[in-house]
mmCIF file of C-alpha atoms in Angstrom:
data_model
loop_
_atom_site.group_PDB
_atom_site.id
_atom_site.type_symbol
_atom_site.label_atom_id
_atom_site.label_comp_id
_atom_site.label_asym_id
_atom_site.label_seq_id
_atom_site.Cartn_x
_atom_site.Cartn_y
_atom_site.Cartn_z
ATOM 1 C CA UNK A 1410 114.599 77.581 112.928
ATOM 2 C CA UNK A 1411 113.358 74.790 115.221
ATOM 3 C CA UNK A 1412 114.086 74.737 118.937
ATOM 4 C CA UNK A 1413 113.248 71.866 121.262
ATOM 5 C CA UNK A 1414 112.335 72.271 124.925
ATOM 6 C CA UNK A 1415 112.265 69.024 126.864
ATOM 7 C CA UNK A 1416 109.556 68.318 129.440
ATOM 8 C CA UNK A 1417 110.360 70.167 132.643
ATOM 9 C CA UNK A 1418 112.870 72.466 130.934
ATOM 10 C CA UNK A 1419 112.189 76.216 130.907
ATOM 11 C CA UNK A 1420 113.206 78.632 128.210
ATOM 12 C CA UNK A 1421 112.360 82.183 129.224
ATOM 13 C CA UNK A 1422 113.484 83.874 126.023
ATOM 14 C CA UNK A 1423 114.586 82.895 122.619
ATOM 15 C CA UNK A 1424 115.401 85.698 120.233
ATOM 16 C CA UNK A 1425 117.382 84.694 117.160
ATOM 17 C CA UNK A 1426 118.894 87.504 115.117
ATOM 18 C CA UNK A 1427 117.983 87.644 111.445
ATOM 19 C CA UNK A 1428 119.470 89.735 108.670
ATOM 20 C CA UNK A 1429 116.628 90.882 106.463
ATOM 21 C CA UNK A 1430 117.635 90.924 102.805
ATOM 22 C CA UNK A 1431 116.053 94.278 101.900
ATOM 23 C CA UNK A 1432 113.444 96.828 102.991
ATOM 24 C CA UNK A 1433 109.979 95.301 102.837
ATOM 25 C CA UNK A 1434 107.284 93.455 104.758
ATOM 26 C CA UNK A 1435 108.047 90.079 106.271
ATOM 27 C CA UNK A 1436 105.861 87.499 107.967
ATOM 28 C CA UNK A 1437 107.292 85.420 110.785
ATOM 29 C CA UNK A 1438 105.592 82.523 112.470
ATOM 30 C CA UNK A 1439 105.865 80.535 115.621
ATOM 31 C CA UNK A 1440 104.482 77.048 116.198
ATOM 32 C CA UNK A 1441 104.346 75.233 119.518
ATOM 33 C CA UNK A 1442 103.977 71.476 119.203
ATOM 34 C CA UNK A 1443 103.161 69.277 122.130
ATOM 35 C CA UNK A 1444 102.943 65.525 122.539
ATOM 36 C CA UNK A 1445 99.846 66.093 124.662
ATOM 37 C CA UNK A 1446 96.280 65.846 123.409
ATOM 38 C CA UNK A 1447 96.200 69.657 122.998
ATOM 39 C CA UNK A 1448 98.360 69.324 119.885
ATOM 40 C CA UNK A 1449 99.731 72.390 118.167
ATOM 41 C CA UNK A 1450 99.379 76.150 118.632
ATOM 42 C CA UNK A 1451 100.540 78.567 115.920
ATOM 43 C CA UNK A 1452 100.617 82.294 115.337
ATOM 44 C CA UNK A 1453 102.286 84.690 112.929
ATOM 45 C CA UNK A 1454 102.954 88.379 112.593
ATOM 46 C CA UNK A 1455 103.923 90.707 109.759
ATOM 47 C CA UNK A 1456 106.507 93.416 110.344
ATOM 48 C CA UNK A 1457 107.743 96.211 108.131
ATOM 49 C CA UNK A 1458 111.464 96.827 107.795
ATOM 50 C CA UNK A 1459 112.359 100.303 106.439
ATOM 51 C CA UNK A 1460 109.136 100.575 104.387
ATOM 52 C CA UNK A 1461 110.033 104.119 103.316
ATOM 53 C CA UNK A 1462 112.993 102.636 101.406
ATOM 54 C CA UNK A 1463 110.971 100.096 99.403
ATOM 55 C CA UNK A 1464 111.562 100.554 95.700
ATOM 56 C CA UNK A 1465 108.598 99.473 93.643
ATOM 57 C CA UNK A 1466 108.539 99.385 89.863
ATOM 58 C CA UNK A 1467 105.674 101.510 88.582
ATOM 59 C CA UNK A 1468 103.354 99.615 86.275
ATOM 60 C CA UNK A 1469 100.135 101.100 84.964
ATOM 61 C CA UNK A 1470 97.376 100.003 82.677
ATOM 62 C CA UNK A 1471 97.065 102.033 79.483
ATOM 63 C CA UNK A 1472 93.799 103.629 80.723
ATOM 64 C CA UNK A 1473 95.109 104.424 84.232
ATOM 65 C CA UNK A 1474 94.598 108.219 84.080
ATOM 66 C CA UNK A 1475 91.218 107.980 82.348
ATOM 67 C CA UNK A 1476 89.991 105.443 84.915
ATOM 68 C CA UNK A 1477 90.887 107.688 87.858
ATOM 69 C CA UNK A 1478 89.573 110.830 86.203
ATOM 70 C CA UNK A 1479 86.189 109.128 85.681
ATOM 71 C CA UNK A 1480 86.186 107.657 89.225
ATOM 72 C CA UNK A 1481 86.951 111.053 90.788
ATOM 73 C CA UNK A 1482 84.177 112.708 88.738
ATOM 74 C CA UNK A 1483 81.699 110.082 89.977
ATOM 75 C CA UNK A 1484 82.904 110.464 93.558
ATOM 76 C CA UNK A 1485 82.552 114.258 93.331
ATOM 77 C CA UNK A 1486 78.810 113.755 92.816
ATOM 78 C CA UNK A 1487 78.422 111.721 96.041
ATOM 79 C CA UNK A 1488 77.192 113.427 99.220
ATOM 80 C CA UNK A 1489 79.615 111.806 101.698
ATOM 81 C CA UNK A 1490 77.481 112.552 104.807
ATOM 82 C CA UNK A 1491 80.579 112.466 107.035
ATOM 83 C CA UNK A 1492 80.019 111.515 110.675
ATOM 84 C CA UNK A 1493 82.506 111.182 113.511
ATOM 85 C CA UNK A 1494 81.069 109.793 116.754
ATOM 86 C CA UNK A 1495 82.988 109.630 120.040
ATOM 87 C CA UNK A 1496 82.921 106.114 121.482
ATOM 88 C CA UNK A 1497 83.020 106.973 125.177
ATOM 89 C CA UNK A 1498 82.783 103.339 126.286
ATOM 90 C CA UNK A 1499 85.943 102.476 124.306
ATOM 91 C CA UNK A 1500 87.950 105.622 125.110
ATOM 92 C CA UNK A 1501 90.332 105.672 128.050
ATOM 93 C CA UNK A 1502 92.648 108.011 129.968
ATOM 94 C CA UNK A 1503 95.215 108.020 127.133
ATOM 95 C CA UNK A 1504 93.052 108.402 124.025
ATOM 96 C CA UNK A 1505 89.586 109.088 122.639
ATOM 97 C CA UNK A 1506 88.195 106.658 120.097
ATOM 98 C CA UNK A 1507 85.849 107.867 117.353
ATOM 99 C CA UNK A 1508 83.797 105.919 114.829
ATOM 100 C CA UNK A 1509 84.214 107.606 111.435
ATOM 101 C CA UNK A 1510 81.629 106.982 108.706
ATOM 102 C CA UNK A 1511 80.935 108.328 105.245
ATOM 103 C CA UNK A 1512 79.095 107.391 102.079
ATOM 104 C CA UNK A 1513 80.981 106.524 98.902
ATOM 105 C CA UNK A 1514 80.205 105.347 95.370
ATOM 106 C CA UNK A 1515 77.070 103.208 95.012
ATOM 107 C CA UNK A 1516 75.915 104.498 98.419
ATOM 108 C CA UNK A 1517 78.489 102.271 100.102
ATOM 109 C CA UNK A 1518 79.025 103.056 103.801
ATOM 110 C CA UNK A 1519 82.736 103.262 104.668
ATOM 111 C CA UNK A 1520 83.632 102.931 108.357
ATOM 112 C CA UNK A 1521 86.837 103.235 110.315
ATOM 113 C CA UNK A 1522 88.272 104.210 113.667
ATOM 114 C CA UNK A 1523 90.099 107.414 114.582
ATOM 115 C CA UNK A 1524 92.092 107.459 117.813
ATOM 116 C CA UNK A 1525 93.157 110.814 119.261
ATOM 117 C CA UNK A 1526 95.768 110.998 122.044
ATOM 118 C CA UNK A 1527 94.642 113.120 124.981
ATOM 119 C CA UNK A 1528 98.197 114.275 125.710
ATOM 120 C CA UNK A 1529 99.410 117.245 123.648
ATOM 121 C CA UNK A 1530 102.520 116.894 121.495
ATOM 122 C CA UNK A 1531 103.818 114.908 118.569
ATOM 123 C CA UNK A 1532 102.633 111.328 118.248
ATOM 124 C CA UNK A 1533 103.408 108.629 115.695
ATOM 125 C CA UNK A 1534 100.737 107.826 113.149
ATOM 126 C CA UNK A 1535 99.569 104.240 112.860
ATOM 127 C CA UNK A 1536 97.468 102.822 110.047
ATOM 128 C CA UNK A 1537 95.894 99.466 110.823
ATOM 129 C CA UNK A 1538 94.163 97.495 108.103
ATOM 130 C CA UNK A 1539 92.055 94.397 108.554
ATOM 131 C CA UNK A 1540 93.836 91.168 107.670
ATOM 132 C CA UNK A 1541 92.013 88.039 106.606
#
């Protein structure tokens, strides 16, 4: 949905309304093109719309249960060596940030971040995964 802004013109907000066809994850992008030497700037973002309503057909390989049974047996033999370390330099007045580490199959080190709100009460959960 292109929009043109002429030199000297200001457009404070532009928010088109879209009807999403169904629950799912959608990626939207925005590109700013300029006639100047700086060229083009682009960015995109993925949003989830009603992810709890996504209906996914279940497909499994014939050895699905055997694969997971074997994997869980192997994992049961691993000493996970769990560690959770407060990252004081990255915590703030609203939350504490912890580095979480544990060992997995093939002695692989698994790392992640755990943020804990300092204020008591119910808080939403947020799972962030790296995107390449």
